[in-house]
PDB file of C-alpha atoms in Angstrom:
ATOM      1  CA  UNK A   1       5.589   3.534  -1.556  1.00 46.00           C
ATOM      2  CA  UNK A   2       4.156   1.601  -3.913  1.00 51.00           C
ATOM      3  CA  UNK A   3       6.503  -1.365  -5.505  1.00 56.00           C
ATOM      4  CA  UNK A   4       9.689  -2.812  -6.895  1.00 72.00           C
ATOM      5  CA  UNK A   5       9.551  -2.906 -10.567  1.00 75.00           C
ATOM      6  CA  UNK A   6       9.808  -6.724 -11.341  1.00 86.00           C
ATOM      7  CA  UNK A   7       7.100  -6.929  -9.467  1.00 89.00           C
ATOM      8  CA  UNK A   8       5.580  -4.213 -11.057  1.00 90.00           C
ATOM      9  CA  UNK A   9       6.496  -5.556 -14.698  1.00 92.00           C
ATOM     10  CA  UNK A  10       4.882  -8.856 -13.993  1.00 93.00           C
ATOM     11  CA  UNK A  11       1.835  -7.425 -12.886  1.00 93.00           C
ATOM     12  CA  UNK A  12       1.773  -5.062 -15.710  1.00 93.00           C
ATOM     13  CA  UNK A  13       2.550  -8.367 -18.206  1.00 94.00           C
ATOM     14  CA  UNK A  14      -0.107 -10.377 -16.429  1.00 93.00           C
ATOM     15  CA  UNK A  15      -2.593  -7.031 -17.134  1.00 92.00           C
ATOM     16  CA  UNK A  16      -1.635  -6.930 -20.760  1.00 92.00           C
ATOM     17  CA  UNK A  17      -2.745 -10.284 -21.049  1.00 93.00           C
ATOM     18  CA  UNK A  18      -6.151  -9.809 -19.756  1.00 90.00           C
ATOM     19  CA  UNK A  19      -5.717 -11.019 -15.991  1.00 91.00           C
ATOM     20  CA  UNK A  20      -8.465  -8.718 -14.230  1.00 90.00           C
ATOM     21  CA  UNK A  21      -7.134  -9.765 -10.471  1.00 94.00           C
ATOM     22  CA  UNK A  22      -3.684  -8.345 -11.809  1.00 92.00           C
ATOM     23  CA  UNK A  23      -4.890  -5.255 -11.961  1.00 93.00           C
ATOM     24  CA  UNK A  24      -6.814  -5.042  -9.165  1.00 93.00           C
ATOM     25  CA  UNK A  25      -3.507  -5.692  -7.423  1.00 94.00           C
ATOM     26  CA  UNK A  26      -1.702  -3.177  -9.330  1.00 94.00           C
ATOM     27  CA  UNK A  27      -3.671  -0.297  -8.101  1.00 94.00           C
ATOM     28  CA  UNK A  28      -4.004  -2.220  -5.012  1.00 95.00           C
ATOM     29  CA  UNK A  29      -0.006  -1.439  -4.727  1.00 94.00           C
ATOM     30  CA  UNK A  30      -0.126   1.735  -6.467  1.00 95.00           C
ATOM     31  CA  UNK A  31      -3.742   3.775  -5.684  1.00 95.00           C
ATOM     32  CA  UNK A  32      -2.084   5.170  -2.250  1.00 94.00           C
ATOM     33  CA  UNK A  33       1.415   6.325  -4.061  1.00 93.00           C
ATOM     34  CA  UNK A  34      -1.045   8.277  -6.739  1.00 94.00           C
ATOM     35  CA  UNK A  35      -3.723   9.709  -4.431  1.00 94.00           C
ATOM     36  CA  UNK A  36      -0.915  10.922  -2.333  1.00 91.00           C
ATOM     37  CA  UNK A  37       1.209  12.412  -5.420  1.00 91.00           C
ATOM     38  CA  UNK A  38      -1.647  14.093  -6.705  1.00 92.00           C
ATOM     39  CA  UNK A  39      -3.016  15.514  -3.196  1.00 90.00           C
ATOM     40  CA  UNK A  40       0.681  16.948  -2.899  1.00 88.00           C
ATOM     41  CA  UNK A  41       0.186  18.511  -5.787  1.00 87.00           C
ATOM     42  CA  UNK A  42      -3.409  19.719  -6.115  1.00 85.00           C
ATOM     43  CA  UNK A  43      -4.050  20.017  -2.446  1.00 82.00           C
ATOM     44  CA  UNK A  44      -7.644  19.208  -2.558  1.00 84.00           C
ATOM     45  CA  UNK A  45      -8.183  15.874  -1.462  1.00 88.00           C
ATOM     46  CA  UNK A  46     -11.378  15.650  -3.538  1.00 90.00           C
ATOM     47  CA  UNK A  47      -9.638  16.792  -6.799  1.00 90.00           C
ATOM     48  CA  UNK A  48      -6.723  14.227  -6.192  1.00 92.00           C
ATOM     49  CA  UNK A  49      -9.475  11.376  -6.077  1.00 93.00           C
ATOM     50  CA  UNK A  50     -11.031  12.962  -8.883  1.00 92.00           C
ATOM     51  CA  UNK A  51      -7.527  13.055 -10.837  1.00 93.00           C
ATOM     52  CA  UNK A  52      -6.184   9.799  -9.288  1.00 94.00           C
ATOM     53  CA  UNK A  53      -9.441   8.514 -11.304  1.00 93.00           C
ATOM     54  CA  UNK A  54      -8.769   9.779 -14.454  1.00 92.00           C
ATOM     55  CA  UNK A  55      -4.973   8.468 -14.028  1.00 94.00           C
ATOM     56  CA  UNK A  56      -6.501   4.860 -13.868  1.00 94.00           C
ATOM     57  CA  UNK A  57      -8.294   5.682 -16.709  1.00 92.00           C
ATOM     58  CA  UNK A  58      -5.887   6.589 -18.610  1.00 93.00           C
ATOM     59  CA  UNK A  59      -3.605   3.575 -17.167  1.00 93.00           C
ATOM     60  CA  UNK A  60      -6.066   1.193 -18.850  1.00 92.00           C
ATOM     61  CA  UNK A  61      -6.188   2.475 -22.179  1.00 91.00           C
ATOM     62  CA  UNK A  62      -2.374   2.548 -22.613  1.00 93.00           C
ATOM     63  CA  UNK A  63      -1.104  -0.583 -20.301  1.00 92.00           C
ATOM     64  CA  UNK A  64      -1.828  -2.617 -23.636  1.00 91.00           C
ATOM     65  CA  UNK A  65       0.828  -0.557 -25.370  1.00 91.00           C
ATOM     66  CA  UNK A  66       3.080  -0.424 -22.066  1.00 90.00           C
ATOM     67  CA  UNK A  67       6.636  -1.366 -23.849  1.00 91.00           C
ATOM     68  CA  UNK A  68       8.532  -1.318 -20.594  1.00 91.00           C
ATOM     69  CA  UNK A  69       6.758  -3.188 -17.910  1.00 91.00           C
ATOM     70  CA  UNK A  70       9.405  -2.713 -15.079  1.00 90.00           C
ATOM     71  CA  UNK A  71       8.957   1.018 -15.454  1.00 90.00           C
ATOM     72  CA  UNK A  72       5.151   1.160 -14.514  1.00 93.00           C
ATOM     73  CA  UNK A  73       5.924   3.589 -11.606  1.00 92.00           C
ATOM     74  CA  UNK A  74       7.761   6.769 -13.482  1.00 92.00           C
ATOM     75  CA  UNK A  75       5.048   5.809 -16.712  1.00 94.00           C
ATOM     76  CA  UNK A  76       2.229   5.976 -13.822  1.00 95.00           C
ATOM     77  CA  UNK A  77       3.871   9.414 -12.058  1.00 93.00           C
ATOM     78  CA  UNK A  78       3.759  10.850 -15.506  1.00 92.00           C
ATOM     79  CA  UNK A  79       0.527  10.421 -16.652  1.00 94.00           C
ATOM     80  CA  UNK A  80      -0.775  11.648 -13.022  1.00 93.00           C
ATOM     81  CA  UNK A  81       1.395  14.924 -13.616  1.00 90.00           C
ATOM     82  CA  UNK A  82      -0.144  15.648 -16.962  1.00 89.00           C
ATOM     83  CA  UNK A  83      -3.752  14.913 -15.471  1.00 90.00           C
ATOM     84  CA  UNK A  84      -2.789  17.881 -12.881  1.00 87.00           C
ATOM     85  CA  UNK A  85      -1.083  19.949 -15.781  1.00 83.00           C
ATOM     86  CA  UNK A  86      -4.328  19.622 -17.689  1.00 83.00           C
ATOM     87  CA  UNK A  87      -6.347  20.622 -14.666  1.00 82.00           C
ATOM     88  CA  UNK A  88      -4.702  23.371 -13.535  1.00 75.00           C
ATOM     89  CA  UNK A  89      -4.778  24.918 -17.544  1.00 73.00           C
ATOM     90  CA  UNK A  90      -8.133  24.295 -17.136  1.00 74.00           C
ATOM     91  CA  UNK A  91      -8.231  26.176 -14.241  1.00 67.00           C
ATOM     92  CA  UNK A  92      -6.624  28.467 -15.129  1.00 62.00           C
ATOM     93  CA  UNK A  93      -8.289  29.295 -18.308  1.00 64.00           C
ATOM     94  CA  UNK A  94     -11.630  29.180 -16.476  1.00 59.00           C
ATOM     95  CA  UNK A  95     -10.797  31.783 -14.103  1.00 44.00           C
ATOM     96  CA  UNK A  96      -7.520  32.991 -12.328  1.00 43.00           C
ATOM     97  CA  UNK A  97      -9.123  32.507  -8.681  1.00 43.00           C
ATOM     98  CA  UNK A  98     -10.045  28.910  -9.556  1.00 37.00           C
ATOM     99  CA  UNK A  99      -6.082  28.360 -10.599  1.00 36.00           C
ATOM    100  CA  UNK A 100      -5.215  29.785  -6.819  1.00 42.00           C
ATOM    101  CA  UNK A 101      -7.339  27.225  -5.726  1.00 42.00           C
ATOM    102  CA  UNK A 102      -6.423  24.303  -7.652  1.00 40.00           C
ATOM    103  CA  UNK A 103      -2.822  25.292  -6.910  1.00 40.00           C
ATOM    104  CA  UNK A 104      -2.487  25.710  -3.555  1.00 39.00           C
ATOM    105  CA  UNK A 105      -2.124  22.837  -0.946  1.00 39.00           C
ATOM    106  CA  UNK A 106      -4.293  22.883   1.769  1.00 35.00           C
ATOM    107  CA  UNK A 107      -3.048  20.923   5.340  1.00 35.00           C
ATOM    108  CA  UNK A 108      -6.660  19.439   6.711  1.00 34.00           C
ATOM    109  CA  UNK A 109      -6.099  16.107   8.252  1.00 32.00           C
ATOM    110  CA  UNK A 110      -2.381  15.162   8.292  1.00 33.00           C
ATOM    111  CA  UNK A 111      -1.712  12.583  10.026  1.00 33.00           C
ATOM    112  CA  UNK A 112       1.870   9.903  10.144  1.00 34.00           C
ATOM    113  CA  UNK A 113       5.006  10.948  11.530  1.00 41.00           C
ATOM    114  CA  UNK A 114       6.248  14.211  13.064  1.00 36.00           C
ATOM    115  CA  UNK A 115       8.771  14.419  10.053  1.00 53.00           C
ATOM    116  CA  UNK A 116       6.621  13.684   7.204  1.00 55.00           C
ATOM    117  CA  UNK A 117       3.452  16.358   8.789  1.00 57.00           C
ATOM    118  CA  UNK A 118       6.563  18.998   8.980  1.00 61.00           C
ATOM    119  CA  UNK A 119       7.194  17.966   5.323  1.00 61.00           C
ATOM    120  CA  UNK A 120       3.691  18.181   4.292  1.00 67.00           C
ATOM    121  CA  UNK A 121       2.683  21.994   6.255  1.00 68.00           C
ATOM    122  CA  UNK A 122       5.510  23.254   4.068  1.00 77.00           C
ATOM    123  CA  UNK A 123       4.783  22.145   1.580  1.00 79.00           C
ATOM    124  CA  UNK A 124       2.601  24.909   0.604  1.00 74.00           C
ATOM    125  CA  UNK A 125       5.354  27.591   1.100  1.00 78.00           C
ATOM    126  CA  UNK A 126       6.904  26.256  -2.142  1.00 83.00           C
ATOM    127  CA  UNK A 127       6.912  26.877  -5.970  1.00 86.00           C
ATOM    128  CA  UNK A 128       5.401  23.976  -7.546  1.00 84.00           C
ATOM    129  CA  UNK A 129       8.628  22.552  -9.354  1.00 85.00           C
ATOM    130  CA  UNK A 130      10.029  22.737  -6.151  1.00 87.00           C
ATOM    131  CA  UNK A 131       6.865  21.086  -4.519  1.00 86.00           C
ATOM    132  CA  UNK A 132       7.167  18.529  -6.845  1.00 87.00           C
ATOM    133  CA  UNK A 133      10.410  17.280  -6.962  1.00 87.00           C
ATOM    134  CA  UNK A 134      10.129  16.594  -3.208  1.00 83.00           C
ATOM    135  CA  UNK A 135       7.063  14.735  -3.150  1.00 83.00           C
ATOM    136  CA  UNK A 136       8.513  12.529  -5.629  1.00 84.00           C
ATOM    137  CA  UNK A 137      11.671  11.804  -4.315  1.00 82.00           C
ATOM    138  CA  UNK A 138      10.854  12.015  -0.472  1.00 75.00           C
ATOM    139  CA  UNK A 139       7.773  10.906  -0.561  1.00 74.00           C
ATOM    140  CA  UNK A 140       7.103   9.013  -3.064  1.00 74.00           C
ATOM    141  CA  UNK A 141      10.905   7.619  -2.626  1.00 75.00           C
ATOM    142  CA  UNK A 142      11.303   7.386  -6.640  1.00 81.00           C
ATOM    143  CA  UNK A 143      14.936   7.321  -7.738  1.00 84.00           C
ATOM    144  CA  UNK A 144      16.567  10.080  -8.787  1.00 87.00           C
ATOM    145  CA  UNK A 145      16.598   8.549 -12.376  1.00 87.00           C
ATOM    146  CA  UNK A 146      12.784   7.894 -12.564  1.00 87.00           C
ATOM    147  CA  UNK A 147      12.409  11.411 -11.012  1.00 87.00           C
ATOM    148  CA  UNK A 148      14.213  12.883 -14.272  1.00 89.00           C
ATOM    149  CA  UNK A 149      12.234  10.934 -16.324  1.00 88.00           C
ATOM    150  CA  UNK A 150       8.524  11.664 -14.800  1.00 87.00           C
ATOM    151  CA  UNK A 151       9.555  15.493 -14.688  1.00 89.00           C
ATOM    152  CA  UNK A 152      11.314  15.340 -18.158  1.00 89.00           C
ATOM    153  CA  UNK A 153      14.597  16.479 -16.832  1.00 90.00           C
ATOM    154  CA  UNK A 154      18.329  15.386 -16.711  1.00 92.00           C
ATOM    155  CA  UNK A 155      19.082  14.180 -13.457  1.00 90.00           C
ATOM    156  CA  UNK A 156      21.706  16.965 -12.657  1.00 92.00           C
ATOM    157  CA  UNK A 157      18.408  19.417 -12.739  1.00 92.00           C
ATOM    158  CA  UNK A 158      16.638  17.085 -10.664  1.00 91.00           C
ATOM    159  CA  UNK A 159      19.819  17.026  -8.056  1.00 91.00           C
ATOM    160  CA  UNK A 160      19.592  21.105  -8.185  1.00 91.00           C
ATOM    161  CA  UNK A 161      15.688  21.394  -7.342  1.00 90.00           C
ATOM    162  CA  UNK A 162      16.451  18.803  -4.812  1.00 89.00           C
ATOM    163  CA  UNK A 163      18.776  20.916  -3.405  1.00 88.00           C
ATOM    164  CA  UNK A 164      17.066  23.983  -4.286  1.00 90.00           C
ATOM    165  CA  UNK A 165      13.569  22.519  -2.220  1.00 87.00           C
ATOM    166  CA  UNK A 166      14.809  20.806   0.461  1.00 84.00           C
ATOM    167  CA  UNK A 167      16.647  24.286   1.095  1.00 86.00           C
ATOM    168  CA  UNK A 168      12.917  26.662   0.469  1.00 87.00           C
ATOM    169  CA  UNK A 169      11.440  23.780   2.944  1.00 83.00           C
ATOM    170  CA  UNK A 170      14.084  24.548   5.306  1.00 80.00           C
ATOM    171  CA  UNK A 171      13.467  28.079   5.544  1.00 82.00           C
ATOM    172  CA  UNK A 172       9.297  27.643   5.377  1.00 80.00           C
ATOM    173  CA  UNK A 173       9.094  25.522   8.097  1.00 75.00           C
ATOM    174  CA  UNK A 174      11.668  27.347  10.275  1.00 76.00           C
ATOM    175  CA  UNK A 175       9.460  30.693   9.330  1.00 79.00           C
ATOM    176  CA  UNK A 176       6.336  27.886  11.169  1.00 70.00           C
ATOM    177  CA  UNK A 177       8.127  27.338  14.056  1.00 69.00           C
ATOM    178  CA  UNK A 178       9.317  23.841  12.951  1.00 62.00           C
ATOM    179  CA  UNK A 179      12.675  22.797  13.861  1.00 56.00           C
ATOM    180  CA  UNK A 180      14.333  21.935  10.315  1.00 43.00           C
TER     181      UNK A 180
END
């Protein structure tokens, strides 16, 4: 995943005061973590670079008003889940079959560990709360607190999708075959 959030605050501080190779490094650290959220989420790897774009975008325009440097990573998470939320109402309002496909995630090209392509074919068997919450957490490996505060939750709901996912995942990828 992507960093540690001193590091991540003194990037974000070097940024805010006009350092372009800072921010070259901070999607250096962070571009992977994003394009990996977002193709969790939208499927498509095309739309996630498409997305993962407009995330940076909107990075730049409000790092200058960042308050809380050390907390780039749920701030980042955030704005990438609104760029999808905007999408998919887009979608959606254009025309129900587009919102199937925006929706849906698609395994073409997995590749890493046994554990992690398991995680990833099964993905698709879930709701998307329940979709999202574990590509957050698992892999994204946020904290449980910065998973509340990206999903705009208490933590106890975040513990009970957890819980909730990881037990729909169990049952999706047993349905596949997969030893869960």
């Amino acid at each position: 995943m992507g960093g540690d959030g001193r590091r991540d605050g003194l990037l974000v501080v070097r940024c805010q005061l006009g350092e372009r190779e800072a921010f070259r490094e901070l999607v250096r650290v962070w571009h992977a973590p994003l394009r990996r959220y977002l193709r969790g989420m939208v499927g498509s790897p095309h739309l996630a670079d498409d997305l993962a774009q407009e995330a940076w975008v909107a990075v730049v325009r409000g790092l200058p008003r960042l308050r809380q440097p050390e907390r780039f990573a749920p701030w980042l998470f955030t704005i990438a889940r609104r760029a999808v939320a905007d999408h998919l109402r887009q979608a959606y309002q254009a025309s129900e079959t587009s919102m199937d496909e925006a929706g849906a995630v698609v395994d073409d090209s997995l590749s890493g560990v046994l554990t992690t392509m398991q995680v990833e074919a099964g993905l698709n068997g879930l709701p998307p709360l329940e979709r999202e919450v574990l590509i957050l957490f698992h892999l994204q490996d946020l904290p449980l607190a910065a998973c509340a505060e990206v999903l705009g939750v208490p933590p106890g709901t975040v513990k009970s999708r957890l819980h909730r996912a990881r037990r729909m995942l169990r049952s999706v990828l047993a349905e596949r075959g997969y030893e869960a």
